[in-house]
PDB file of C-alpha atoms in Angstrom:
ATOM      1  CA  MET X   2      66.352 108.136  96.556  1.00 46.00           C
ATOM      2  CA  ALA X   3      67.924 104.598  96.541  1.00 54.00           C
ATOM      3  CA  GLU X   4      69.984 103.805  99.507  1.00 64.00           C
ATOM      4  CA  ILE X   5      73.739 104.113  98.690  1.00 72.00           C
ATOM      5  CA  GLU X   6      75.392 100.498  98.989  1.00 88.00           C
ATOM      6  CA  LYS X   7      77.587 100.662 102.063  1.00 93.00           C
ATOM      7  CA  LYS X   8      81.081  99.534 101.817  1.00 96.00           C
ATOM      8  CA  PRO X   9      82.690 100.350 105.106  1.00 98.00           C
ATOM      9  CA  VAL X  10      86.540 100.445 105.191  1.00 98.00           C
ATOM     10  CA  LYS X  11      88.267  98.612 107.939  1.00 98.00           C
ATOM     11  CA  ILE X  12      90.907 100.360 109.885  1.00 98.00           C
ATOM     12  CA  VAL X  13      94.213  98.611 111.365  1.00 98.00           C
ATOM     13  CA  GLU X  14      95.790 100.883 113.726  1.00 99.00           C
ATOM     14  CA  THR X  15      99.629 100.768 113.728  1.00 98.00           C
ATOM     15  CA  VAL X  16     100.545 102.991 116.691  1.00 98.00           C
ATOM     16  CA  LEU X  17     101.735 100.301 119.028  1.00 98.00           C
ATOM     17  CA  ARG X  18     104.223  98.881 116.361  1.00 98.00           C
ATOM     18  CA  ASP X  19     104.902 100.235 112.881  1.00 97.00           C
ATOM     19  CA  ALA X  20     104.293 103.916 113.845  1.00 97.00           C
ATOM     20  CA  HIS X  21     106.874 104.051 116.657  1.00 97.00           C
ATOM     21  CA  GLN X  22     109.180 101.859 114.716  1.00 95.00           C
ATOM     22  CA  SER X  23     109.006 104.358 111.823  1.00 94.00           C
ATOM     23  CA  LEU X  24     109.626 107.229 113.940  1.00 95.00           C
ATOM     24  CA  LEU X  25     111.417 106.466 116.974  1.00 95.00           C
ATOM     25  CA  ALA X  26     113.393 103.307 116.144  1.00 93.00           C
ATOM     26  CA  THR X  27     110.660 101.113 118.131  1.00 95.00           C
ATOM     27  CA  ARG X  28     111.378 102.498 121.431  1.00 96.00           C
ATOM     28  CA  MET X  29     107.888 102.905 122.938  1.00 98.00           C
ATOM     29  CA  THR X  30     107.777 100.615 126.241  1.00 98.00           C
ATOM     30  CA  THR X  31     105.144  98.269 127.209  1.00 98.00           C
ATOM     31  CA  GLU X  32     104.498 100.474 130.201  1.00 98.00           C
ATOM     32  CA  GLN X  33     103.548 103.156 128.037  1.00 98.00           C
ATOM     33  CA  MET X  34     101.267 101.363 125.857  1.00 98.00           C
ATOM     34  CA  LEU X  35      99.204  99.365 128.608  1.00 98.00           C
ATOM     35  CA  PRO X  36      97.405 102.489 130.192  1.00 98.00           C
ATOM     36  CA  ILE X  37      95.544 103.261 126.687  1.00 98.00           C
ATOM     37  CA  VAL X  38      94.680  99.539 125.823  1.00 98.00           C
ATOM     38  CA  ASP X  39      91.247  99.735 127.359  1.00 98.00           C
ATOM     39  CA  LYS X  40      90.140 102.791 125.454  1.00 98.00           C
ATOM     40  CA  MET X  41      91.691 101.514 122.104  1.00 98.00           C
ATOM     41  CA  ASP X  42      89.849  98.077 122.693  1.00 98.00           C
ATOM     42  CA  LYS X  43      86.537 100.156 122.554  1.00 98.00           C
ATOM     43  CA  VAL X  44      87.210 101.578 119.075  1.00 98.00           C
ATOM     44  CA  GLY X  45      86.151  98.705 116.952  1.00 98.00           C
ATOM     45  CA  TYR X  46      89.436  98.445 114.930  1.00 98.00           C
ATOM     46  CA  HIS X  47      89.631  95.671 112.505  1.00 98.00           C
ATOM     47  CA  ALA X  48      92.997  95.031 114.310  1.00 98.00           C
ATOM     48  CA  VAL X  49      95.673  96.523 116.203  1.00 98.00           C
ATOM     49  CA  GLU X  50      99.326  95.829 114.903  1.00 98.00           C
ATOM     50  CA  CYS X  51     101.369  95.633 118.052  1.00 98.00           C
ATOM     51  CA  TRP X  52     103.950  93.068 117.663  1.00 98.00           C
ATOM     52  CA  GLY X  53     106.694  91.559 115.256  1.00 98.00           C
ATOM     53  CA  GLY X  54     108.721  93.764 113.039  1.00 97.00           C
ATOM     54  CA  ALA X  55     111.566  95.269 114.970  1.00 96.00           C
ATOM     55  CA  THR X  56     109.644  95.112 118.406  1.00 97.00           C
ATOM     56  CA  PHE X  57     111.337  91.749 119.296  1.00 97.00           C
ATOM     57  CA  ASP X  58     114.910  93.082 118.649  1.00 96.00           C
ATOM     58  CA  ALA X  59     114.083  96.511 120.285  1.00 97.00           C
ATOM     59  CA  CYS X  60     112.729  94.859 123.278  1.00 98.00           C
ATOM     60  CA  LEU X  61     115.604  92.477 124.063  1.00 97.00           C
ATOM     61  CA  ARG X  62     118.445  94.951 122.852  1.00 96.00           C
ATOM     62  CA  PHE X  63     117.405  98.317 123.994  1.00 96.00           C
ATOM     63  CA  LEU X  64     114.416  98.264 126.358  1.00 98.00           C
ATOM     64  CA  LYS X  65     115.494  95.231 128.331  1.00 98.00           C
ATOM     65  CA  GLU X  66     111.917  93.687 128.039  1.00 98.00           C
ATOM     66  CA  ASP X  67     110.505  90.274 127.427  1.00 98.00           C
ATOM     67  CA  PRO X  68     108.731  90.628 124.016  1.00 98.00           C
ATOM     68  CA  TRP X  69     106.611  87.587 124.906  1.00 98.00           C
ATOM     69  CA  GLU X  70     105.450  89.305 128.082  1.00 98.00           C
ATOM     70  CA  ARG X  71     104.524  92.281 126.185  1.00 98.00           C
ATOM     71  CA  LEU X  72     102.221  90.324 123.908  1.00 98.00           C
ATOM     72  CA  ARG X  73     100.665  88.487 126.717  1.00 98.00           C
ATOM     73  CA  LYS X  74      99.993  91.793 128.509  1.00 98.00           C
ATOM     74  CA  LEU X  75      98.527  93.433 125.344  1.00 98.00           C
ATOM     75  CA  ARG X  76      96.457  90.138 124.733  1.00 98.00           C
ATOM     76  CA  ASP X  77      94.895  90.343 128.146  1.00 98.00           C
ATOM     77  CA  GLY X  78      93.992  94.110 127.629  1.00 98.00           C
ATOM     78  CA  PHE X  79      92.514  93.762 124.110  1.00 98.00           C
ATOM     79  CA  LYS X  80      89.469  91.612 124.902  1.00 98.00           C
ATOM     80  CA  ASN X  81      87.445  92.452 121.707  1.00 98.00           C
ATOM     81  CA  THR X  82      90.169  93.450 119.215  1.00 98.00           C
ATOM     82  CA  LYS X  83      92.262  91.335 117.090  1.00 98.00           C
ATOM     83  CA  LEU X  84      96.128  91.509 117.327  1.00 98.00           C
ATOM     84  CA  GLN X  85      98.346  91.652 114.317  1.00 98.00           C
ATOM     85  CA  MET X  86     102.154  91.184 113.833  1.00 98.00           C
ATOM     86  CA  LEU X  87     104.500  91.559 111.197  1.00 98.00           C
ATOM     87  CA  PHE X  88     106.504  88.373 110.307  1.00 98.00           C
ATOM     88  CA  ARG X  89     109.633  88.414 108.002  1.00 98.00           C
ATOM     89  CA  GLY X  90     108.925  85.291 106.158  1.00 98.00           C
ATOM     90  CA  GLN X  91     111.722  82.727 106.566  1.00 98.00           C
ATOM     91  CA  ASN X  92     113.596  85.247 108.582  1.00 98.00           C
ATOM     92  CA  ILE X  93     110.928  85.339 111.338  1.00 98.00           C
ATOM     93  CA  LEU X  94     111.725  88.498 113.375  1.00 97.00           C
ATOM     94  CA  GLY X  95     115.497  88.213 112.750  1.00 96.00           C
ATOM     95  CA  TYR X  96     117.932  89.010 110.037  1.00 93.00           C
ATOM     96  CA  ARG X  97     118.854  85.771 108.536  1.00 96.00           C
ATOM     97  CA  PRO X  98     116.820  82.706 107.092  1.00 97.00           C
ATOM     98  CA  TYR X  99     115.883  80.247 109.671  1.00 98.00           C
ATOM     99  CA  ALA X 100     115.031  76.288 109.447  1.00 98.00           C
ATOM    100  CA  ASP X 101     111.542  75.462 108.619  1.00 98.00           C
ATOM    101  CA  ASP X 102     110.846  73.885 112.026  1.00 98.00           C
ATOM    102  CA  VAL X 103     111.953  77.062 113.724  1.00 98.00           C
ATOM    103  CA  VAL X 104     109.657  78.935 111.697  1.00 98.00           C
ATOM    104  CA  GLU X 105     106.612  76.608 112.364  1.00 98.00           C
ATOM    105  CA  TYR X 106     107.395  76.721 116.020  1.00 98.00           C
ATOM    106  CA  PHE X 107     107.549  80.470 116.152  1.00 98.00           C
ATOM    107  CA  VAL X 108     104.174  81.002 114.332  1.00 98.00           C
ATOM    108  CA  GLN X 109     102.631  78.326 116.664  1.00 98.00           C
ATOM    109  CA  LYS X 110     103.905  80.257 119.791  1.00 98.00           C
ATOM    110  CA  SER X 111     103.000  83.614 118.415  1.00 98.00           C
ATOM    111  CA  ILE X 112      99.302  82.451 117.893  1.00 98.00           C
ATOM    112  CA  ALA X 113      99.277  80.684 121.311  1.00 98.00           C
ATOM    113  CA  ASN X 114     100.280  83.846 123.044  1.00 98.00           C
ATOM    114  CA  GLY X 115      97.638  86.048 121.524  1.00 98.00           C
ATOM    115  CA  ILE X 116      98.192  86.849 117.835  1.00 98.00           C
ATOM    116  CA  ASP X 117      95.223  86.660 115.546  1.00 98.00           C
ATOM    117  CA  ILE X 118      96.719  87.992 112.245  1.00 98.00           C
ATOM    118  CA  ILE X 119     100.185  87.335 110.994  1.00 98.00           C
ATOM    119  CA  ARG X 120     101.338  89.568 108.156  1.00 98.00           C
ATOM    120  CA  ILE X 121     104.122  87.661 106.272  1.00 98.00           C
ATOM    121  CA  PHE X 122     106.335  89.322 103.830  1.00 98.00           C
ATOM    122  CA  ASP X 123     109.726  88.814 101.912  1.00 97.00           C
ATOM    123  CA  CYS X 124     111.631  91.709 100.821  1.00 94.00           C
ATOM    124  CA  LEU X 125     112.118  90.181  97.517  1.00 95.00           C
ATOM    125  CA  ASN X 126     108.665  88.767  97.206  1.00 97.00           C
ATOM    126  CA  ASP X 127     110.111  85.268  96.934  1.00 97.00           C
ATOM    127  CA  MET X 128     107.578  82.661  97.319  1.00 97.00           C
ATOM    128  CA  ARG X 129     109.888  80.142  98.816  1.00 97.00           C
ATOM    129  CA  ASN X 130     110.374  82.337 101.844  1.00 98.00           C
ATOM    130  CA  LEU X 131     106.597  82.847 102.581  1.00 98.00           C
ATOM    131  CA  GLN X 132     105.096  79.425 102.114  1.00 98.00           C
ATOM    132  CA  THR X 133     106.383  77.692 105.369  1.00 98.00           C
ATOM    133  CA  ALA X 134     104.957  80.472 107.444  1.00 98.00           C
ATOM    134  CA  VAL X 135     101.778  80.671 105.641  1.00 98.00           C
ATOM    135  CA  LYS X 136     101.230  76.889 106.102  1.00 98.00           C
ATOM    136  CA  ALA X 137     101.989  77.137 109.747  1.00 98.00           C
ATOM    137  CA  ALA X 138      99.585  79.982 110.266  1.00 98.00           C
ATOM    138  CA  ASN X 139      96.822  77.882 108.302  1.00 98.00           C
ATOM    139  CA  LYS X 140      97.574  74.866 110.643  1.00 98.00           C
ATOM    140  CA  GLU X 141      97.324  76.957 113.895  1.00 98.00           C
ATOM    141  CA  LYS X 142      93.875  78.618 112.692  1.00 98.00           C
ATOM    142  CA  GLY X 143      95.679  81.962 112.404  1.00 98.00           C
ATOM    143  CA  HIS X 144      94.818  84.577 109.706  1.00 98.00           C
ATOM    144  CA  ALA X 145      97.676  84.331 107.162  1.00 98.00           C
ATOM    145  CA  GLN X 146      98.066  87.783 105.346  1.00 98.00           C
ATOM    146  CA  VAL X 147     100.831  87.894 102.844  1.00 98.00           C
ATOM    147  CA  ALA X 148     102.381  91.266 101.789  1.00 98.00           C
ATOM    148  CA  LEU X 149     103.490  92.408  98.306  1.00 98.00           C
ATOM    149  CA  SER X 150     106.611  94.408  98.950  1.00 98.00           C
ATOM    150  CA  TYR X 151     105.918  97.423  96.681  1.00 97.00           C
ATOM    151  CA  THR X 152     108.760  98.821  94.742  1.00 95.00           C
ATOM    152  CA  LEU X 153     109.653 100.473  91.618  1.00 95.00           C
ATOM    153  CA  GLY X 154     111.570  99.483  88.405  1.00 94.00           C
ATOM    154  CA  ASP X 155     111.074  98.123  85.016  1.00 95.00           C
ATOM    155  CA  ALA X 156     110.463  94.464  86.287  1.00 96.00           C
ATOM    156  CA  TYR X 157     107.485  95.729  88.554  1.00 97.00           C
ATOM    157  CA  THR X 158     104.661  95.735  85.960  1.00 97.00           C
ATOM    158  CA  LEU X 159     100.936  95.195  86.825  1.00 98.00           C
ATOM    159  CA  GLU X 160     101.336  91.593  85.510  1.00 98.00           C
ATOM    160  CA  TYR X 161     104.335  91.020  87.934  1.00 98.00           C
ATOM    161  CA  TRP X 162     101.893  91.980  90.810  1.00 98.00           C
ATOM    162  CA  THR X 163      98.779  90.052  89.604  1.00 98.00           C
ATOM    163  CA  ASN X 164     100.837  86.966  89.081  1.00 98.00           C
ATOM    164  CA  ILE X 165     102.218  87.081  92.515  1.00 98.00           C
ATOM    165  CA  ALA X 166      98.839  87.751  93.978  1.00 98.00           C
ATOM    166  CA  LYS X 167      97.508  84.677  92.171  1.00 98.00           C
ATOM    167  CA  GLU X 168     100.402  82.545  93.726  1.00 98.00           C
ATOM    168  CA  ILE X 169      99.538  84.007  97.284  1.00 98.00           C
ATOM    169  CA  GLU X 170      95.926  83.121  96.939  1.00 98.00           C
ATOM    170  CA  GLU X 171      96.848  79.419  95.813  1.00 98.00           C
ATOM    171  CA  MET X 172      99.265  79.193  98.655  1.00 98.00           C
ATOM    172  CA  GLY X 173      96.547  79.539 101.063  1.00 98.00           C
ATOM    173  CA  ALA X 174      96.745  83.156 102.173  1.00 98.00           C
ATOM    174  CA  ASP X 175      93.610  84.632 103.756  1.00 98.00           C
ATOM    175  CA  SER X 176      94.317  88.262 102.521  1.00 98.00           C
ATOM    176  CA  ILE X 177      96.875  90.176 100.772  1.00 98.00           C
ATOM    177  CA  CYS X 178      98.433  93.510 101.829  1.00 98.00           C
ATOM    178  CA  ILE X 179     100.101  96.014  99.442  1.00 98.00           C
ATOM    179  CA  LYS X 180     103.021  96.900 101.514  1.00 98.00           C
ATOM    180  CA  ASP X 181     104.279 100.206 100.423  1.00 97.00           C
ATOM    181  CA  MET X 182     106.859 100.450 103.142  1.00 95.00           C
ATOM    182  CA  ALA X 183     109.117 103.276 101.418  1.00 93.00           C
ATOM    183  CA  GLY X 184     106.057 105.617 100.386  1.00 95.00           C
ATOM    184  CA  LEU X 185     106.563 104.937  96.646  1.00 96.00           C
ATOM    185  CA  LEU X 186     103.004 104.367  95.569  1.00 97.00           C
ATOM    186  CA  LEU X 187     101.313 107.243  93.687  1.00 97.00           C
ATOM    187  CA  PRO X 188      97.582 107.750  93.975  1.00 98.00           C
ATOM    188  CA  TYR X 189      96.728 106.834  90.493  1.00 98.00           C
ATOM    189  CA  LYS X 190      98.889 104.041  90.431  1.00 98.00           C
ATOM    190  CA  ALA X 191      97.186 102.885  93.703  1.00 98.00           C
ATOM    191  CA  THR X 192      93.947 102.925  91.710  1.00 98.00           C
ATOM    192  CA  GLU X 193      95.506 100.828  88.779  1.00 98.00           C
ATOM    193  CA  LEU X 194      97.033  98.393  91.290  1.00 98.00           C
ATOM    194  CA  VAL X 195      93.998  97.766  93.621  1.00 98.00           C
ATOM    195  CA  LYS X 196      91.663  97.380  90.453  1.00 98.00           C
ATOM    196  CA  ALA X 197      94.037  94.822  88.929  1.00 98.00           C
ATOM    197  CA  LEU X 198      94.416  92.809  92.097  1.00 98.00           C
ATOM    198  CA  LYS X 199      90.560  92.972  92.678  1.00 98.00           C
ATOM    199  CA  GLU X 200      89.984  91.556  89.170  1.00 98.00           C
ATOM    200  CA  THR X 201      92.676  88.849  89.940  1.00 98.00           C
ATOM    201  CA  VAL X 202      91.984  87.340  93.505  1.00 98.00           C
ATOM    202  CA  LYS X 203      88.879  86.905  95.593  1.00 98.00           C
ATOM    203  CA  ILE X 204      90.530  87.387  99.042  1.00 98.00           C
ATOM    204  CA  PRO X 205      90.598  90.866 100.794  1.00 98.00           C
ATOM    205  CA  ILE X 206      93.099  93.520  99.818  1.00 98.00           C
ATOM    206  CA  GLN X 207      94.618  95.783 102.443  1.00 98.00           C
ATOM    207  CA  LEU X 208      96.688  98.994 101.738  1.00 98.00           C
ATOM    208  CA  HIS X 209      99.890  99.811 103.859  1.00 98.00           C
ATOM    209  CA  THR X 210     101.652 102.824 102.928  1.00 98.00           C
ATOM    210  CA  HIS X 211     104.083 105.489 104.562  1.00 97.00           C
ATOM    211  CA  TYR X 212     103.620 109.069 104.536  1.00 96.00           C
ATOM    212  CA  THR X 213     107.488 109.682 103.786  1.00 94.00           C
ATOM    213  CA  SER X 214     107.011 111.281 100.439  1.00 94.00           C
ATOM    214  CA  GLY X 215     103.567 113.184 101.611  1.00 96.00           C
ATOM    215  CA  LEU X 216     101.242 110.865  99.385  1.00 97.00           C
ATOM    216  CA  ALA X 217      99.896 108.498 101.802  1.00 98.00           C
ATOM    217  CA  SER X 218      96.512 109.922 102.369  1.00 98.00           C
ATOM    218  CA  MET X 219      95.863 110.411  98.592  1.00 98.00           C
ATOM    219  CA  CYS X 220      96.887 106.905  97.843  1.00 98.00           C
ATOM    220  CA  LEU X 221      94.746 105.571 100.554  1.00 98.00           C
ATOM    221  CA  MET X 222      91.623 107.399  99.190  1.00 98.00           C
ATOM    222  CA  LYS X 223      92.305 106.246  95.550  1.00 98.00           C
ATOM    223  CA  GLY X 224      92.770 102.747  96.866  1.00 98.00           C
ATOM    224  CA  ILE X 225      89.618 102.833  98.917  1.00 98.00           C
ATOM    225  CA  GLU X 226      87.680 104.099  95.798  1.00 98.00           C
ATOM    226  CA  ALA X 227      89.338 101.080  93.823  1.00 98.00           C
ATOM    227  CA  GLY X 228      87.889  98.705  96.317  1.00 98.00           C
ATOM    228  CA  VAL X 229      90.395  98.239  99.060  1.00 98.00           C
ATOM    229  CA  ASP X 230      89.051  96.466 102.206  1.00 98.00           C
ATOM    230  CA  MET X 231      91.245  97.496 104.818  1.00 98.00           C
ATOM    231  CA  ILE X 232      93.800 100.282 105.296  1.00 98.00           C
ATOM    232  CA  ASP X 233      96.568 101.019 107.901  1.00 98.00           C
ATOM    233  CA  THR X 234      96.784 104.019 109.866  1.00 98.00           C
ATOM    234  CA  ALA X 235      98.231 105.700 112.953  1.00 98.00           C
ATOM    235  CA  MET X 236      96.989 107.737 115.655  1.00 98.00           C
ATOM    236  CA  SER X 237      97.899 111.253 114.755  1.00 98.00           C
ATOM    237  CA  PRO X 238     100.505 112.183 117.359  1.00 98.00           C
ATOM    238  CA  LEU X 239     102.649 109.417 115.912  1.00 98.00           C
ATOM    239  CA  ALA X 240     101.360 109.710 112.129  1.00 98.00           C
ATOM    240  CA  LEU X 241     102.878 111.571 109.198  1.00 97.00           C
ATOM    241  CA  GLY X 242     106.541 111.572 108.235  1.00 95.00           C
ATOM    242  CA  THR X 243     108.107 108.160 107.975  1.00 95.00           C
ATOM    243  CA  SER X 244     104.953 106.871 109.859  1.00 97.00           C
ATOM    244  CA  HIS X 245     101.427 106.616 108.403  1.00 98.00           C
ATOM    245  CA  ALA X 246      98.273 108.483 107.525  1.00 98.00           C
ATOM    246  CA  PRO X 247      96.377 109.828 110.803  1.00 98.00           C
ATOM    247  CA  THR X 248      93.731 107.382 111.758  1.00 98.00           C
ATOM    248  CA  GLU X 249      91.363 110.423 112.915  1.00 98.00           C
ATOM    249  CA  SER X 250      91.727 112.226 109.703  1.00 98.00           C
ATOM    250  CA  MET X 251      90.970 109.267 107.515  1.00 98.00           C
ATOM    251  CA  VAL X 252      87.879 108.436 109.765  1.00 98.00           C
ATOM    252  CA  ALA X 253      86.786 111.845 109.362  1.00 98.00           C
ATOM    253  CA  ALA X 254      87.358 111.987 105.555  1.00 98.00           C
ATOM    254  CA  LEU X 255      85.186 108.850 105.038  1.00 98.00           C
ATOM    255  CA  GLN X 256      82.229 109.967 107.405  1.00 98.00           C
ATOM    256  CA  GLY X 257      78.983 109.822 105.784  1.00 97.00           C
ATOM    257  CA  THR X 258      79.977 108.177 102.676  1.00 97.00           C
ATOM    258  CA  LYS X 259      79.595 104.678 101.628  1.00 97.00           C
ATOM    259  CA  TYR X 260      83.116 103.779 102.986  1.00 98.00           C
ATOM    260  CA  ASP X 261      82.189 105.290 106.384  1.00 98.00           C
ATOM    261  CA  THR X 262      84.263 103.130 108.985  1.00 98.00           C
ATOM    262  CA  GLY X 263      81.689 103.697 111.704  1.00 98.00           C
ATOM    263  CA  LEU X 264      84.715 104.539 114.280  1.00 98.00           C
ATOM    264  CA  ASP X 265      83.807 107.278 116.933  1.00 98.00           C
ATOM    265  CA  LEU X 266      85.852 110.378 116.221  1.00 98.00           C
ATOM    266  CA  LYS X 267      85.240 111.549 119.915  1.00 98.00           C
ATOM    267  CA  LEU X 268      86.806 108.411 121.250  1.00 98.00           C
ATOM    268  CA  LEU X 269      89.638 108.636 118.955  1.00 98.00           C
ATOM    269  CA  ASN X 270      90.321 112.109 119.968  1.00 98.00           C
ATOM    270  CA  GLU X 271      90.539 110.932 123.600  1.00 98.00           C
ATOM    271  CA  ILE X 272      93.029 108.236 122.488  1.00 98.00           C
ATOM    272  CA  ARG X 273      95.012 111.156 120.854  1.00 98.00           C
ATOM    273  CA  GLU X 274      95.090 113.100 124.002  1.00 98.00           C
ATOM    274  CA  TYR X 275      96.942 110.215 125.604  1.00 98.00           C
ATOM    275  CA  PHE X 276      99.568 109.832 122.941  1.00 98.00           C
ATOM    276  CA  MET X 277     100.258 113.904 122.696  1.00 98.00           C
ATOM    277  CA  PRO X 278     102.310 114.224 125.905  1.00 98.00           C
ATOM    278  CA  LEU X 279     104.400 111.018 124.967  1.00 98.00           C
ATOM    279  CA  ARG X 280     105.084 112.645 121.563  1.00 98.00           C
ATOM    280  CA  ALA X 281     106.414 115.706 123.377  1.00 97.00           C
ATOM    281  CA  LYS X 282     108.492 113.408 125.530  1.00 98.00           C
ATOM    282  CA  TYR X 283     109.873 111.755 122.645  1.00 97.00           C
ATOM    283  CA  ILE X 284     110.858 114.825 120.930  1.00 96.00           C
ATOM    284  CA  LYS X 285     112.419 116.374 124.115  1.00 97.00           C
ATOM    285  CA  SER X 286     114.547 113.407 124.947  1.00 95.00           C
ATOM    286  CA  GLY X 287     115.620 113.250 121.326  1.00 93.00           C
ATOM    287  CA  LEU X 288     114.003 109.671 120.484  1.00 93.00           C
ATOM    288  CA  LEU X 289     111.919 111.329 118.063  1.00 94.00           C
ATOM    289  CA  ASP X 290     113.873 113.488 115.529  1.00 91.00           C
ATOM    290  CA  PRO X 291     111.697 116.323 114.033  1.00 91.00           C
ATOM    291  CA  SER X 292     113.300 115.372 110.680  1.00 87.00           C
ATOM    292  CA  MET X 293     111.426 112.190 110.748  1.00 88.00           C
ATOM    293  CA  LEU X 294     108.105 114.078 110.671  1.00 92.00           C
ATOM    294  CA  ALA X 295     109.040 116.111 107.688  1.00 89.00           C
ATOM    295  CA  THR X 296     107.800 115.149 104.196  1.00 89.00           C
ATOM    296  CA  ASN X 297     110.593 114.084 102.057  1.00 86.00           C
ATOM    297  CA  THR X 298     110.157 113.426  98.235  1.00 88.00           C
ATOM    298  CA  LYS X 299     113.583 112.266  97.978  1.00 85.00           C
ATOM    299  CA  ALA X 300     112.120 108.921  99.285  1.00 83.00           C
ATOM    300  CA  LEU X 301     110.689 108.457  95.791  1.00 85.00           C
ATOM    301  CA  VAL X 302     114.472 108.428  94.579  1.00 86.00           C
ATOM    302  CA  TYR X 303     116.394 106.606  97.406  1.00 82.00           C
ATOM    303  CA  GLN X 304     113.421 104.352  98.256  1.00 86.00           C
ATOM    304  CA  VAL X 305     114.420 103.494 101.914  1.00 82.00           C
ATOM    305  CA  PRO X 306     111.572 102.054 103.948  1.00 82.00           C
ATOM    306  CA  GLY X 307     110.127 104.309 106.736  1.00 76.00           C
ATOM    307  CA  GLY X 308     110.682 101.567 109.282  1.00 76.00           C
ATOM    308  CA  MET X 309     114.264 101.765 108.461  1.00 80.00           C
ATOM    309  CA  LEU X 310     114.996 105.580 108.221  1.00 80.00           C
ATOM    310  CA  SER X 311     114.386 106.014 112.022  1.00 77.00           C
ATOM    311  CA  ASN X 312     116.662 103.089 112.875  1.00 78.00           C
ATOM    312  CA  LEU X 313     119.313 104.306 110.696  1.00 82.00           C
ATOM    313  CA  LEU X 314     119.146 107.808 111.965  1.00 81.00           C
ATOM    314  CA  SER X 315     119.466 106.524 115.598  1.00 82.00           C
ATOM    315  CA  GLN X 316     122.434 104.344 114.663  1.00 85.00           C
ATOM    316  CA  LEU X 317     124.240 107.075 113.019  1.00 86.00           C
ATOM    317  CA  LYS X 318     123.726 109.189 116.007  1.00 85.00           C
ATOM    318  CA  GLN X 319     125.002 106.526 118.322  1.00 84.00           C
ATOM    319  CA  ALA X 320     128.067 106.173 115.939  1.00 90.00           C
ATOM    320  CA  GLY X 321     128.565 109.965 116.287  1.00 90.00           C
TER     321      GLY X 321
END
């Protein structure tokens, strides 16, 4: 029998950023991250997403930590693994647009302090809010990944997505991420979208989807079969609900196929054991509301991103 052509899928681990942003309003501390870094570094992840998004805000406002110090400590620990951050285009890590020179300087300092891959997005897919950050990442020899903020509506046709993908490739991006932050992607739509993008651009395609509506694992599988190069997952104690598909489950599902990730399930289970008591602690303290772990198909209607839901719940609780 002919040898099956291998196409291993690369895994980006989100447990140190998006997973806890989506489940417990970004409240995992640096101190809670550091003991497991050495073990995570041995896994062979494509990258670990550990910075950017709401981590900066949460560090300063709630955890009384220096976010730059967190990045440097993680960089010291991850000797063999690329570190990834989420970057809000012209808004950097804030909530309003900043001047070009501020964006350029922030990109420069992020890479100087240890970031390898910068995922840059704009909530309206407005190219003007992406180009400064992409150019800056190119200049600093970082990997500039641009995200398509996936949403639903009459305007969002396959042609819309492929046209944007072409512009992103021409802009100088190194890869594209389908960023399904609200869990709106459906499995067969994932097949269509990935195939269309693969026919349009030459750069790698990554799939990022939240479990909110209960469809993430199915979407990842269909995306992989359609040719996706990388997927985002989270260690199971902080997976599901408004977070992502579990890393261990996806690795197990692909074992022995041409998409086999090559990651060691035994080592992943050791990492799982580290996060389980933390999860229990978060639930007991009220930081992790069990409602965030439930599947909610209403998400397909109200379309609120997973990373926003946990923060919204936390803010509503604070306001009584």
